[in-house]
């Protein structure tokens, strides 16, 4: 297991599923302890390691992207926390906005988890303005927890896409791949979406065979990570390869290579440059770190 909370996970917020009537939300917005975190086009406003906050009433009066204020839940001793996506970033202090994918490590763990949840929900609202049942416009309901079609009354809820991400292991080495256009030297664990009718183990076996020709078995689950780009659940495994033969699908990967435990250890201790280490906010980083710390590899 990782020696620190998985980035974007570990939120201490109570999602408050039973406190989302219109009357209750209006009451919560008016509370003196209520606050709103601020986003703009997927970036989040920060104040050092914490998130920049404003009063809900102040934010509600500003030009906002649909669906306006969303209710994230209760934090701390029951303090209501909302989020809003601003249309005009000039209303924020200079350099307040950060890219969560590139700069998320600057935030405290709880702030990163809260920002990731907000980003995922806003992305879902942005891409689901119409009903999948009848094609008519939908509107936000219950503080952003769902969208409802005004024509057929179908309810739509935010979706999370399961992705299996796996280290391929043989003896005391791991196989890592790199996608087309990645930064020079960057390698990571292989990953792929779970298809309908598959278990996570079957998805890893299929992806391993398709992308690098690896015959996999003995899949071992380690941990998972919410990944808000836009809204995945990254399910981390270590998978055993039958041998070290590699056949790369060049449509999927630019390259794939085996790295020894010594290679990986040197990269993480910054004494070697066999590959570029995945960022700390990624589950690939945590998987490699956990693999290094395992007794048997």
mmCIF file of C-alpha atoms in Angstrom:
data_model
loop_
_atom_site.group_PDB
_atom_site.id
_atom_site.type_symbol
_atom_site.label_atom_id
_atom_site.label_comp_id
_atom_site.label_asym_id
_atom_site.label_seq_id
_atom_site.Cartn_x
_atom_site.Cartn_y
_atom_site.Cartn_z
ATOM 1 C CA UNK A 1 0.000 0.000 0.000
ATOM 2 C CA UNK A 2 1.174 3.594 -0.564
ATOM 3 C CA UNK A 3 2.735 5.419 2.378
ATOM 4 C CA UNK A 4 0.451 8.435 1.852
ATOM 5 C CA UNK A 5 -3.169 8.971 0.755
ATOM 6 C CA UNK A 6 -3.753 8.271 -2.926
ATOM 7 C CA UNK A 7 -3.908 11.646 -4.733
ATOM 8 C CA UNK A 8 -7.492 12.785 -5.471
ATOM 9 C CA UNK A 9 -8.779 10.218 -2.916
ATOM 10 C CA UNK A 10 -9.272 10.440 0.837
ATOM 11 C CA UNK A 11 -11.906 13.182 0.814
ATOM 12 C CA UNK A 12 -13.297 13.966 4.263
ATOM 13 C CA UNK A 13 -16.426 15.546 2.769
ATOM 14 C CA UNK A 14 -19.851 14.076 3.551
ATOM 15 C CA UNK A 15 -21.641 14.115 0.184
ATOM 16 C CA UNK A 16 -24.919 14.830 2.026
ATOM 17 C CA UNK A 17 -27.197 12.862 -0.289
ATOM 18 C CA UNK A 18 -30.166 13.423 2.069
ATOM 19 C CA UNK A 19 -29.834 17.209 2.297
ATOM 20 C CA UNK A 20 -30.423 18.358 -1.270
ATOM 21 C CA UNK A 21 -33.927 19.795 -1.476
ATOM 22 C CA UNK A 22 -34.160 23.287 -2.943
ATOM 23 C CA UNK A 23 -35.201 24.702 0.429
ATOM 24 C CA UNK A 24 -32.335 23.003 2.244
ATOM 25 C CA UNK A 25 -29.767 24.137 -0.316
ATOM 26 C CA UNK A 26 -30.942 27.755 0.003
ATOM 27 C CA UNK A 27 -30.610 27.446 3.763
ATOM 28 C CA UNK A 28 -27.116 26.004 3.487
ATOM 29 C CA UNK A 29 -25.945 28.716 1.088
ATOM 30 C CA UNK A 30 -26.987 31.358 3.613
ATOM 31 C CA UNK A 31 -25.008 29.834 6.477
ATOM 32 C CA UNK A 32 -22.096 31.961 7.697
ATOM 33 C CA UNK A 33 -19.768 28.937 7.613
ATOM 34 C CA UNK A 34 -20.624 28.058 4.000
ATOM 35 C CA UNK A 35 -17.931 28.499 1.352
ATOM 36 C CA UNK A 36 -17.479 28.042 -2.386
ATOM 37 C CA UNK A 37 -14.407 26.806 -4.217
ATOM 38 C CA UNK A 38 -13.809 28.394 -7.603
ATOM 39 C CA UNK A 39 -12.960 26.857 -10.978
ATOM 40 C CA UNK A 40 -12.546 28.165 -14.506
ATOM 41 C CA UNK A 41 -12.460 25.858 -17.540
ATOM 42 C CA UNK A 42 -11.254 22.903 -15.479
ATOM 43 C CA UNK A 43 -8.626 24.781 -13.503
ATOM 44 C CA UNK A 44 -9.063 25.481 -9.795
ATOM 45 C CA UNK A 45 -8.279 28.630 -7.821
ATOM 46 C CA UNK A 46 -5.782 28.027 -5.040
ATOM 47 C CA UNK A 47 -4.347 29.963 -2.142
ATOM 48 C CA UNK A 48 -1.066 28.150 -1.516
ATOM 49 C CA UNK A 49 -1.770 24.521 -0.531
ATOM 50 C CA UNK A 50 -5.446 25.293 0.099
ATOM 51 C CA UNK A 51 -8.304 26.234 -2.199
ATOM 52 C CA UNK A 52 -9.420 29.798 -2.634
ATOM 53 C CA UNK A 53 -12.854 30.275 -1.058
ATOM 54 C CA UNK A 54 -15.685 32.787 -1.333
ATOM 55 C CA UNK A 55 -19.167 33.154 0.161
ATOM 56 C CA UNK A 56 -21.887 31.387 -1.879
ATOM 57 C CA UNK A 57 -24.046 34.527 -2.100
ATOM 58 C CA UNK A 58 -21.118 36.499 -3.505
ATOM 59 C CA UNK A 59 -20.339 33.849 -6.102
ATOM 60 C CA UNK A 60 -23.962 33.261 -7.132
ATOM 61 C CA UNK A 61 -24.149 36.846 -8.377
ATOM 62 C CA UNK A 62 -21.270 36.301 -10.828
ATOM 63 C CA UNK A 63 -21.469 34.959 -14.415
ATOM 64 C CA UNK A 64 -21.215 31.168 -14.008
ATOM 65 C CA UNK A 65 -21.169 28.172 -16.298
ATOM 66 C CA UNK A 66 -24.061 25.712 -16.066
ATOM 67 C CA UNK A 67 -25.225 24.533 -13.592
ATOM 68 C CA UNK A 68 -24.203 27.467 -11.356
ATOM 69 C CA UNK A 69 -23.428 26.564 -7.763
ATOM 70 C CA UNK A 70 -23.113 22.857 -7.050
ATOM 71 C CA UNK A 71 -23.255 21.436 -3.540
ATOM 72 C CA UNK A 72 -20.264 19.239 -2.744
ATOM 73 C CA UNK A 73 -21.326 18.367 0.818
ATOM 74 C CA UNK A 74 -20.309 18.980 4.407
ATOM 75 C CA UNK A 75 -16.728 19.263 5.589
ATOM 76 C CA UNK A 76 -15.159 19.666 9.016
ATOM 77 C CA UNK A 77 -17.850 20.084 11.664
ATOM 78 C CA UNK A 78 -20.661 20.265 9.146
ATOM 79 C CA UNK A 79 -19.607 23.306 7.138
ATOM 80 C CA UNK A 80 -21.397 23.422 3.753
ATOM 81 C CA UNK A 81 -19.059 23.590 0.770
ATOM 82 C CA UNK A 82 -20.118 24.498 -2.754
ATOM 83 C CA UNK A 83 -18.290 24.882 -6.067
ATOM 84 C CA UNK A 84 -18.760 27.208 -9.016
ATOM 85 C CA UNK A 85 -17.214 27.428 -12.484
ATOM 86 C CA UNK A 86 -16.575 31.081 -13.344
ATOM 87 C CA UNK A 87 -17.043 32.388 -16.869
ATOM 88 C CA UNK A 88 -14.615 35.268 -16.221
ATOM 89 C CA UNK A 89 -11.237 34.381 -14.684
ATOM 90 C CA UNK A 90 -10.267 38.049 -14.434
ATOM 91 C CA UNK A 91 -12.298 38.140 -11.235
ATOM 92 C CA UNK A 92 -9.653 35.980 -9.563
ATOM 93 C CA UNK A 93 -6.277 37.059 -8.159
ATOM 94 C CA UNK A 94 -3.391 36.810 -10.670
ATOM 95 C CA UNK A 95 -1.929 33.305 -10.977
ATOM 96 C CA UNK A 96 -4.579 31.827 -8.680
ATOM 97 C CA UNK A 97 -5.678 29.176 -11.210
ATOM 98 C CA UNK A 98 -3.734 25.915 -11.339
ATOM 99 C CA UNK A 99 -3.931 22.911 -13.655
ATOM 100 C CA UNK A 100 -4.763 19.921 -11.446
ATOM 101 C CA UNK A 101 -3.015 17.442 -13.732
ATOM 102 C CA UNK A 102 0.276 19.371 -13.804
ATOM 103 C CA UNK A 103 0.208 21.280 -10.517
ATOM 104 C CA UNK A 104 -2.099 19.281 -8.274
ATOM 105 C CA UNK A 105 0.852 18.220 -6.110
ATOM 106 C CA UNK A 106 0.948 21.789 -4.768
ATOM 107 C CA UNK A 107 -2.349 21.260 -2.947
ATOM 108 C CA UNK A 108 -2.901 19.599 0.407
ATOM 109 C CA UNK A 109 -4.395 16.096 0.118
ATOM 110 C CA UNK A 110 -7.900 17.095 1.235
ATOM 111 C CA UNK A 111 -7.918 20.140 -1.051
ATOM 112 C CA UNK A 112 -6.837 18.027 -4.030
ATOM 113 C CA UNK A 113 -9.609 15.483 -3.381
ATOM 114 C CA UNK A 114 -12.237 18.225 -3.137
ATOM 115 C CA UNK A 115 -11.013 19.968 -6.295
ATOM 116 C CA UNK A 116 -10.974 16.697 -8.214
ATOM 117 C CA UNK A 117 -14.564 15.910 -7.241
ATOM 118 C CA UNK A 118 -15.712 19.364 -8.327
ATOM 119 C CA UNK A 119 -13.905 19.154 -11.655
ATOM 120 C CA UNK A 120 -15.413 15.750 -12.444
ATOM 121 C CA UNK A 121 -18.940 16.925 -11.682
ATOM 122 C CA UNK A 122 -18.593 20.088 -13.774
ATOM 123 C CA UNK A 123 -17.190 18.089 -16.695
ATOM 124 C CA UNK A 124 -20.194 15.776 -16.528
ATOM 125 C CA UNK A 125 -22.655 18.668 -16.545
ATOM 126 C CA UNK A 126 -20.829 20.261 -19.472
ATOM 127 C CA UNK A 127 -21.055 17.121 -21.609
ATOM 128 C CA UNK A 128 -24.616 16.043 -20.686
ATOM 129 C CA UNK A 129 -26.916 18.981 -21.491
ATOM 130 C CA UNK A 130 -29.380 16.735 -23.356
ATOM 131 C CA UNK A 131 -31.384 13.667 -22.452
ATOM 132 C CA UNK A 132 -30.025 10.371 -23.759
ATOM 133 C CA UNK A 133 -33.580 9.003 -23.768
ATOM 134 C CA UNK A 134 -35.414 11.611 -25.864
ATOM 135 C CA UNK A 135 -32.838 14.248 -26.840
ATOM 136 C CA UNK A 136 -34.467 17.177 -25.040
ATOM 137 C CA UNK A 137 -32.637 19.609 -22.757
ATOM 138 C CA UNK A 138 -31.897 18.587 -19.173
ATOM 139 C CA UNK A 139 -31.575 20.751 -16.076
ATOM 140 C CA UNK A 140 -29.500 20.357 -12.952
ATOM 141 C CA UNK A 141 -31.223 19.147 -9.788
ATOM 142 C CA UNK A 142 -30.355 18.480 -6.147
ATOM 143 C CA UNK A 143 -27.383 20.814 -6.106
ATOM 144 C CA UNK A 144 -25.772 19.293 -9.177
ATOM 145 C CA UNK A 145 -26.158 15.663 -8.058
ATOM 146 C CA UNK A 146 -28.226 14.821 -11.145
ATOM 147 C CA UNK A 147 -29.857 16.243 -14.278
ATOM 148 C CA UNK A 148 -33.529 15.791 -15.108
ATOM 149 C CA UNK A 149 -35.179 15.880 -18.515
ATOM 150 C CA UNK A 150 -38.070 18.335 -18.623
ATOM 151 C CA UNK A 151 -39.767 16.386 -21.430
ATOM 152 C CA UNK A 152 -39.699 12.727 -20.365
ATOM 153 C CA UNK A 153 -38.597 13.210 -16.731
ATOM 154 C CA UNK A 154 -35.687 10.780 -17.065
ATOM 155 C CA UNK A 155 -33.076 11.289 -14.356
ATOM 156 C CA UNK A 156 -29.389 11.251 -15.295
ATOM 157 C CA UNK A 157 -26.552 10.834 -12.809
ATOM 158 C CA UNK A 158 -22.809 11.525 -13.025
ATOM 159 C CA UNK A 159 -20.936 8.537 -14.392
ATOM 160 C CA UNK A 160 -17.534 7.155 -13.501
ATOM 161 C CA UNK A 161 -15.607 5.119 -16.082
ATOM 162 C CA UNK A 162 -13.617 2.134 -14.733
ATOM 163 C CA UNK A 163 -10.050 1.876 -16.033
ATOM 164 C CA UNK A 164 -7.640 -0.911 -15.171
ATOM 165 C CA UNK A 165 -4.012 0.226 -14.816
ATOM 166 C CA UNK A 166 -1.455 -2.485 -14.286
ATOM 167 C CA UNK A 167 2.238 -3.120 -13.800
ATOM 168 C CA UNK A 168 3.348 -6.125 -15.836
ATOM 169 C CA UNK A 169 5.889 -8.085 -13.809
ATOM 170 C CA UNK A 170 8.239 -10.947 -14.632
ATOM 171 C CA UNK A 171 10.851 -12.157 -12.188
ATOM 172 C CA UNK A 172 12.329 -8.924 -10.813
ATOM 173 C CA UNK A 173 11.425 -6.514 -13.610
ATOM 174 C CA UNK A 174 8.399 -4.499 -14.767
ATOM 175 C CA UNK A 175 7.242 -3.686 -18.286
ATOM 176 C CA UNK A 176 6.332 -0.033 -18.852
ATOM 177 C CA UNK A 177 5.039 1.629 -21.997
ATOM 178 C CA UNK A 178 4.969 5.090 -23.524
ATOM 179 C CA UNK A 179 2.281 6.630 -25.678
ATOM 180 C CA UNK A 180 2.782 8.616 -28.850
ATOM 181 C CA UNK A 181 3.729 12.224 -28.195
ATOM 182 C CA UNK A 182 4.670 11.720 -24.558
ATOM 183 C CA UNK A 183 7.636 13.701 -23.162
ATOM 184 C CA UNK A 184 11.048 12.155 -23.926
ATOM 185 C CA UNK A 185 11.868 9.336 -21.542
ATOM 186 C CA UNK A 186 8.397 9.139 -20.000
ATOM 187 C CA UNK A 187 7.186 5.577 -19.316
ATOM 188 C CA UNK A 188 4.212 4.402 -17.300
ATOM 189 C CA UNK A 189 2.031 1.428 -16.431
ATOM 190 C CA UNK A 190 -0.313 0.158 -19.140
ATOM 191 C CA UNK A 191 -3.992 0.995 -18.827
ATOM 192 C CA UNK A 192 -7.322 0.549 -20.557
ATOM 193 C CA UNK A 193 -11.054 0.922 -20.073
ATOM 194 C CA UNK A 194 -12.982 -2.049 -18.718
ATOM 195 C CA UNK A 195 -15.402 -3.284 -21.388
ATOM 196 C CA UNK A 196 -18.973 -4.470 -20.706
ATOM 197 C CA UNK A 197 -18.971 -8.069 -19.518
ATOM 198 C CA UNK A 198 -15.364 -7.993 -18.258
ATOM 199 C CA UNK A 199 -13.862 -8.339 -14.813
ATOM 200 C CA UNK A 200 -10.898 -6.102 -14.031
ATOM 201 C CA UNK A 201 -8.600 -9.124 -14.348
ATOM 202 C CA UNK A 202 -10.003 -9.972 -17.779
ATOM 203 C CA UNK A 203 -9.600 -6.363 -18.881
ATOM 204 C CA UNK A 204 -5.931 -6.352 -17.828
ATOM 205 C CA UNK A 205 -5.294 -9.646 -19.625
ATOM 206 C CA UNK A 206 -6.938 -8.356 -22.805
ATOM 207 C CA UNK A 207 -5.126 -5.016 -22.757
ATOM 208 C CA UNK A 208 -1.777 -6.655 -22.056
ATOM 209 C CA UNK A 209 -2.192 -9.056 -24.960
ATOM 210 C CA UNK A 210 -3.444 -6.344 -27.340
ATOM 211 C CA UNK A 211 -0.847 -3.692 -26.553
ATOM 212 C CA UNK A 212 2.363 -5.644 -25.883
ATOM 213 C CA UNK A 213 1.560 -9.272 -26.676
ATOM 214 C CA UNK A 214 1.945 -10.280 -23.026
ATOM 215 C CA UNK A 215 0.159 -13.352 -21.673
ATOM 216 C CA UNK A 216 -0.866 -12.315 -18.156
ATOM 217 C CA UNK A 217 -2.170 -14.101 -15.081
ATOM 218 C CA UNK A 218 -1.981 -13.857 -11.297
ATOM 219 C CA UNK A 219 -3.423 -10.337 -11.193
ATOM 220 C CA UNK A 220 -3.076 -8.738 -7.766
ATOM 221 C CA UNK A 221 -5.225 -5.741 -6.807
ATOM 222 C CA UNK A 222 -3.414 -3.012 -4.862
ATOM 223 C CA UNK A 223 -5.556 0.145 -4.718
ATOM 224 C CA UNK A 224 -7.601 2.527 -6.851
ATOM 225 C CA UNK A 225 -7.724 6.250 -7.572
ATOM 226 C CA UNK A 226 -10.393 8.732 -8.649
ATOM 227 C CA UNK A 227 -8.946 10.481 -11.714
ATOM 228 C CA UNK A 228 -10.875 13.615 -12.753
ATOM 229 C CA UNK A 229 -9.666 13.875 -16.368
ATOM 230 C CA UNK A 230 -12.542 13.740 -16.944
ATOM 231 C CA UNK A 231 -13.944 11.092 -14.562
ATOM 232 C CA UNK A 232 -12.235 7.722 -14.289
ATOM 233 C CA UNK A 233 -11.756 5.235 -11.484
ATOM 234 C CA UNK A 234 -8.214 3.933 -11.967
ATOM 235 C CA UNK A 235 -8.021 0.367 -10.620
ATOM 236 C CA UNK A 236 -4.424 -0.575 -9.866
ATOM 237 C CA UNK A 237 -3.070 -4.103 -10.328
ATOM 238 C CA UNK A 238 0.206 -5.970 -10.557
ATOM 239 C CA UNK A 239 -0.008 -8.677 -13.249
ATOM 240 C CA UNK A 240 2.336 -11.582 -13.881
ATOM 241 C CA UNK A 241 3.704 -12.112 -17.414
ATOM 242 C CA UNK A 242 4.463 -15.606 -18.680
ATOM 243 C CA UNK A 243 7.769 -14.389 -20.185
ATOM 244 C CA UNK A 244 9.532 -11.232 -21.343
ATOM 245 C CA UNK A 245 8.582 -11.393 -25.009
ATOM 246 C CA UNK A 246 7.122 -8.104 -26.235
ATOM 247 C CA UNK A 247 5.121 -7.413 -29.406
ATOM 248 C CA UNK A 248 4.143 -3.739 -29.455
ATOM 249 C CA UNK A 249 0.943 -2.528 -31.090
ATOM 250 C CA UNK A 250 2.353 0.631 -32.677
ATOM 251 C CA UNK A 251 -1.124 2.132 -33.001
ATOM 252 C CA UNK A 252 -1.427 2.098 -29.221
ATOM 253 C CA UNK A 253 2.140 2.562 -27.995
ATOM 254 C CA UNK A 254 5.312 4.151 -29.240
ATOM 255 C CA UNK A 255 7.493 1.866 -27.132
ATOM 256 C CA UNK A 256 7.501 -0.601 -24.222
ATOM 257 C CA UNK A 257 10.508 -1.742 -22.234
ATOM 258 C CA UNK A 258 11.435 -3.935 -19.310
ATOM 259 C CA UNK A 259 13.042 -2.174 -16.343
ATOM 260 C CA UNK A 260 14.784 -3.967 -13.503
ATOM 261 C CA UNK A 261 14.083 -3.292 -9.853
ATOM 262 C CA UNK A 262 17.458 -1.562 -9.702
ATOM 263 C CA UNK A 263 16.431 0.703 -12.619
ATOM 264 C CA UNK A 264 13.165 1.673 -10.940
ATOM 265 C CA UNK A 265 14.809 2.179 -7.566
ATOM 266 C CA UNK A 266 17.435 4.473 -9.076
ATOM 267 C CA UNK A 267 14.743 6.547 -10.836
ATOM 268 C CA UNK A 268 12.807 7.005 -7.594
ATOM 269 C CA UNK A 269 15.923 7.846 -5.583
ATOM 270 C CA UNK A 270 17.016 10.264 -8.347
ATOM 271 C CA UNK A 271 20.299 8.409 -8.849
ATOM 272 C CA UNK A 272 19.372 6.998 -12.265
ATOM 273 C CA UNK A 273 17.635 8.102 -15.450
ATOM 274 C CA UNK A 274 16.371 4.894 -17.052
ATOM 275 C CA UNK A 275 13.007 6.626 -17.549
ATOM 276 C CA UNK A 276 11.110 9.707 -16.414
ATOM 277 C CA UNK A 277 9.222 9.023 -13.199
ATOM 278 C CA UNK A 278 5.409 9.441 -13.407
ATOM 279 C CA UNK A 279 4.147 12.457 -11.417
ATOM 280 C CA UNK A 280 3.322 11.915 -7.740
ATOM 281 C CA UNK A 281 -0.350 12.648 -8.371
ATOM 282 C CA UNK A 282 -0.711 9.595 -10.638
ATOM 283 C CA UNK A 283 -1.588 6.069 -9.575
ATOM 284 C CA UNK A 284 1.252 4.828 -11.814
ATOM 285 C CA UNK A 285 3.704 6.566 -9.472
ATOM 286 C CA UNK A 286 2.052 4.916 -6.461
ATOM 287 C CA UNK A 287 2.007 1.481 -8.122
ATOM 288 C CA UNK A 288 5.719 1.643 -8.887
ATOM 289 C CA UNK A 289 6.451 2.860 -5.376
ATOM 290 C CA UNK A 290 4.423 0.012 -3.867
ATOM 291 C CA UNK A 291 6.144 -2.501 -6.162
ATOM 292 C CA UNK A 292 9.532 -1.263 -5.017
ATOM 293 C CA UNK A 293 8.497 -1.731 -1.412
ATOM 294 C CA UNK A 294 7.180 -5.270 -1.901
ATOM 295 C CA UNK A 295 9.289 -8.120 -0.627
ATOM 296 C CA UNK A 296 8.785 -10.438 -3.577
ATOM 297 C CA UNK A 297 8.314 -7.886 -6.368
#
